[in-house]
């Protein structure tokens, strides 16, 4: 029997600009956000059957999906954006569960505002 363990792919601190918000200045210009994502891949061999990218979930693809989903169009609510992103990540092959956090970095001078969602199997 091959040794196995529960695997979670994690992207932390991904920062880029997105068109998000209900305020006039948010509708007129993109603002910086930060996305943290964890994708539960379930029980996996401790090492893939060979050392080839096609045998694993490519984190470059996950990163690009996050950026694409968050920048595709203006979204009024952080809650709407995170729901859309969580649903998209949950559709990736082999993903059992998703934890996503999106933070608006500059909405207030004294704090960040974030929403975190967990869906699927953990």
mmCIF file of C-alpha atoms in Angstrom:
data_model
loop_
_atom_site.group_PDB
_atom_site.id
_atom_site.type_symbol
_atom_site.label_atom_id
_atom_site.label_comp_id
_atom_site.label_asym_id
_atom_site.label_seq_id
_atom_site.Cartn_x
_atom_site.Cartn_y
_atom_site.Cartn_z
ATOM 1 C CA UNK A 1 0.000 0.000 0.000
ATOM 2 C CA UNK A 2 1.259 3.455 -0.939
ATOM 3 C CA UNK A 3 1.644 6.001 1.845
ATOM 4 C CA UNK A 4 -0.937 8.765 1.607
ATOM 5 C CA UNK A 5 -2.078 11.888 3.404
ATOM 6 C CA UNK A 6 -4.681 14.601 3.229
ATOM 7 C CA UNK A 7 -3.536 17.319 0.854
ATOM 8 C CA UNK A 8 -4.509 21.008 0.819
ATOM 9 C CA UNK A 9 -3.303 23.397 -1.873
ATOM 10 C CA UNK A 10 -2.916 26.892 -0.431
ATOM 11 C CA UNK A 11 -2.380 30.304 -2.061
ATOM 12 C CA UNK A 12 -1.814 33.084 0.463
ATOM 13 C CA UNK A 13 -1.492 36.827 0.030
ATOM 14 C CA UNK A 14 -2.395 37.060 -3.661
ATOM 15 C CA UNK A 15 -2.776 40.818 -4.268
ATOM 16 C CA UNK A 16 -4.207 42.555 -7.322
ATOM 17 C CA UNK A 17 -6.739 45.239 -8.255
ATOM 18 C CA UNK A 18 -10.436 44.445 -8.750
ATOM 19 C CA UNK A 19 -13.567 46.410 -9.625
ATOM 20 C CA UNK A 20 -15.531 45.935 -6.444
ATOM 21 C CA UNK A 21 -17.835 48.017 -4.291
ATOM 22 C CA UNK A 22 -20.889 50.249 -4.075
ATOM 23 C CA UNK A 23 -19.264 53.603 -3.341
ATOM 24 C CA UNK A 24 -18.726 56.114 -6.165
ATOM 25 C CA UNK A 25 -14.925 55.941 -6.002
ATOM 26 C CA UNK A 26 -15.114 52.110 -5.999
ATOM 27 C CA UNK A 27 -17.256 52.139 -9.141
ATOM 28 C CA UNK A 28 -14.877 54.511 -10.936
ATOM 29 C CA UNK A 29 -11.564 52.757 -10.304
ATOM 30 C CA UNK A 30 -10.290 49.328 -9.264
ATOM 31 C CA UNK A 31 -9.019 48.840 -5.742
ATOM 32 C CA UNK A 32 -6.448 46.485 -4.225
ATOM 33 C CA UNK A 33 -7.701 43.230 -2.758
ATOM 34 C CA UNK A 34 -5.981 40.229 -1.241
ATOM 35 C CA UNK A 35 -7.141 36.668 -1.761
ATOM 36 C CA UNK A 36 -6.220 33.647 0.342
ATOM 37 C CA UNK A 37 -7.452 30.260 -0.853
ATOM 38 C CA UNK A 38 -7.234 26.685 0.379
ATOM 39 C CA UNK A 39 -8.358 23.790 -1.797
ATOM 40 C CA UNK A 40 -8.984 20.457 -0.061
ATOM 41 C CA UNK A 41 -7.767 17.684 -2.353
ATOM 42 C CA UNK A 42 -8.546 14.809 -0.014
ATOM 43 C CA UNK A 43 -6.406 11.744 0.434
ATOM 44 C CA UNK A 44 -3.424 11.826 -1.941
ATOM 45 C CA UNK A 45 -0.257 9.767 -2.263
ATOM 46 C CA UNK A 46 2.617 11.378 -0.370
ATOM 47 C CA UNK A 47 4.304 11.761 -3.761
ATOM 48 C CA UNK A 48 2.682 11.674 -7.228
ATOM 49 C CA UNK A 49 3.203 8.509 -9.278
ATOM 50 C CA UNK A 50 5.794 10.419 -11.309
ATOM 51 C CA UNK A 51 7.286 13.879 -11.097
ATOM 52 C CA UNK A 52 5.030 15.425 -13.765
ATOM 53 C CA UNK A 53 2.718 18.448 -13.494
ATOM 54 C CA UNK A 54 -0.156 16.594 -15.199
ATOM 55 C CA UNK A 55 -0.552 14.376 -12.115
ATOM 56 C CA UNK A 56 -1.385 17.245 -9.742
ATOM 57 C CA UNK A 57 -3.572 20.360 -9.590
ATOM 58 C CA UNK A 58 -1.372 23.076 -11.115
ATOM 59 C CA UNK A 59 -1.291 26.035 -8.724
ATOM 60 C CA UNK A 60 -0.503 28.369 -11.649
ATOM 61 C CA UNK A 61 -3.952 27.521 -13.009
ATOM 62 C CA UNK A 62 -5.578 28.099 -9.612
ATOM 63 C CA UNK A 63 -3.873 31.496 -9.291
ATOM 64 C CA UNK A 64 -5.030 32.561 -12.755
ATOM 65 C CA UNK A 65 -8.615 31.439 -12.103
ATOM 66 C CA UNK A 66 -8.695 33.541 -8.922
ATOM 67 C CA UNK A 67 -7.452 36.628 -10.764
ATOM 68 C CA UNK A 68 -9.775 36.056 -13.744
ATOM 69 C CA UNK A 69 -12.889 35.507 -11.605
ATOM 70 C CA UNK A 70 -12.191 38.576 -9.462
ATOM 71 C CA UNK A 71 -11.460 40.909 -12.385
ATOM 72 C CA UNK A 72 -14.006 39.718 -14.980
ATOM 73 C CA UNK A 73 -16.560 42.431 -14.174
ATOM 74 C CA UNK A 74 -17.556 45.005 -11.577
ATOM 75 C CA UNK A 75 -19.223 43.403 -8.555
ATOM 76 C CA UNK A 76 -21.032 45.477 -5.944
ATOM 77 C CA UNK A 77 -20.713 43.182 -2.935
ATOM 78 C CA UNK A 78 -17.740 41.331 -1.509
ATOM 79 C CA UNK A 79 -20.200 38.567 -0.582
ATOM 80 C CA UNK A 80 -21.209 38.175 -4.245
ATOM 81 C CA UNK A 81 -17.605 38.024 -5.415
ATOM 82 C CA UNK A 82 -16.503 35.463 -2.853
ATOM 83 C CA UNK A 83 -19.488 33.242 -3.637
ATOM 84 C CA UNK A 84 -18.699 33.337 -7.350
ATOM 85 C CA UNK A 85 -15.035 32.545 -6.700
ATOM 86 C CA UNK A 86 -15.760 29.722 -4.251
ATOM 87 C CA UNK A 87 -18.165 28.055 -6.713
ATOM 88 C CA UNK A 88 -15.574 28.270 -9.516
ATOM 89 C CA UNK A 89 -12.757 26.789 -7.423
ATOM 90 C CA UNK A 90 -15.013 23.973 -6.220
ATOM 91 C CA UNK A 91 -15.488 22.961 -9.887
ATOM 92 C CA UNK A 92 -11.790 22.176 -10.361
ATOM 93 C CA UNK A 93 -11.041 18.473 -10.786
ATOM 94 C CA UNK A 94 -10.243 16.695 -7.533
ATOM 95 C CA UNK A 95 -11.244 19.615 -5.290
ATOM 96 C CA UNK A 96 -13.443 18.460 -2.411
ATOM 97 C CA UNK A 97 -13.674 21.695 -0.447
ATOM 98 C CA UNK A 98 -12.714 25.343 -0.669
ATOM 99 C CA UNK A 99 -11.842 27.996 1.903
ATOM 100 C CA UNK A 100 -11.513 31.494 0.475
ATOM 101 C CA UNK A 101 -10.902 34.877 2.063
ATOM 102 C CA UNK A 102 -11.072 38.165 0.162
ATOM 103 C CA UNK A 103 -9.897 41.356 1.864
ATOM 104 C CA UNK A 104 -10.440 44.931 0.688
ATOM 105 C CA UNK A 105 -7.121 46.475 1.664
ATOM 106 C CA UNK A 106 -7.801 50.193 1.453
ATOM 107 C CA UNK A 107 -11.508 50.715 2.150
ATOM 108 C CA UNK A 108 -10.724 52.145 5.610
ATOM 109 C CA UNK A 109 -7.549 53.863 6.761
ATOM 110 C CA UNK A 110 -7.440 51.945 10.042
ATOM 111 C CA UNK A 111 -8.352 48.355 9.046
ATOM 112 C CA UNK A 112 -8.894 45.822 6.313
ATOM 113 C CA UNK A 113 -12.336 44.373 5.669
ATOM 114 C CA UNK A 114 -12.616 40.737 4.657
ATOM 115 C CA UNK A 115 -15.112 37.962 4.064
ATOM 116 C CA UNK A 116 -14.196 34.300 4.482
ATOM 117 C CA UNK A 117 -16.225 31.365 3.198
ATOM 118 C CA UNK A 118 -15.832 27.618 3.567
ATOM 119 C CA UNK A 119 -17.739 25.218 1.331
ATOM 120 C CA UNK A 120 -17.608 21.589 0.280
ATOM 121 C CA UNK A 121 -15.969 18.808 2.312
ATOM 122 C CA UNK A 122 -13.360 19.430 4.995
#
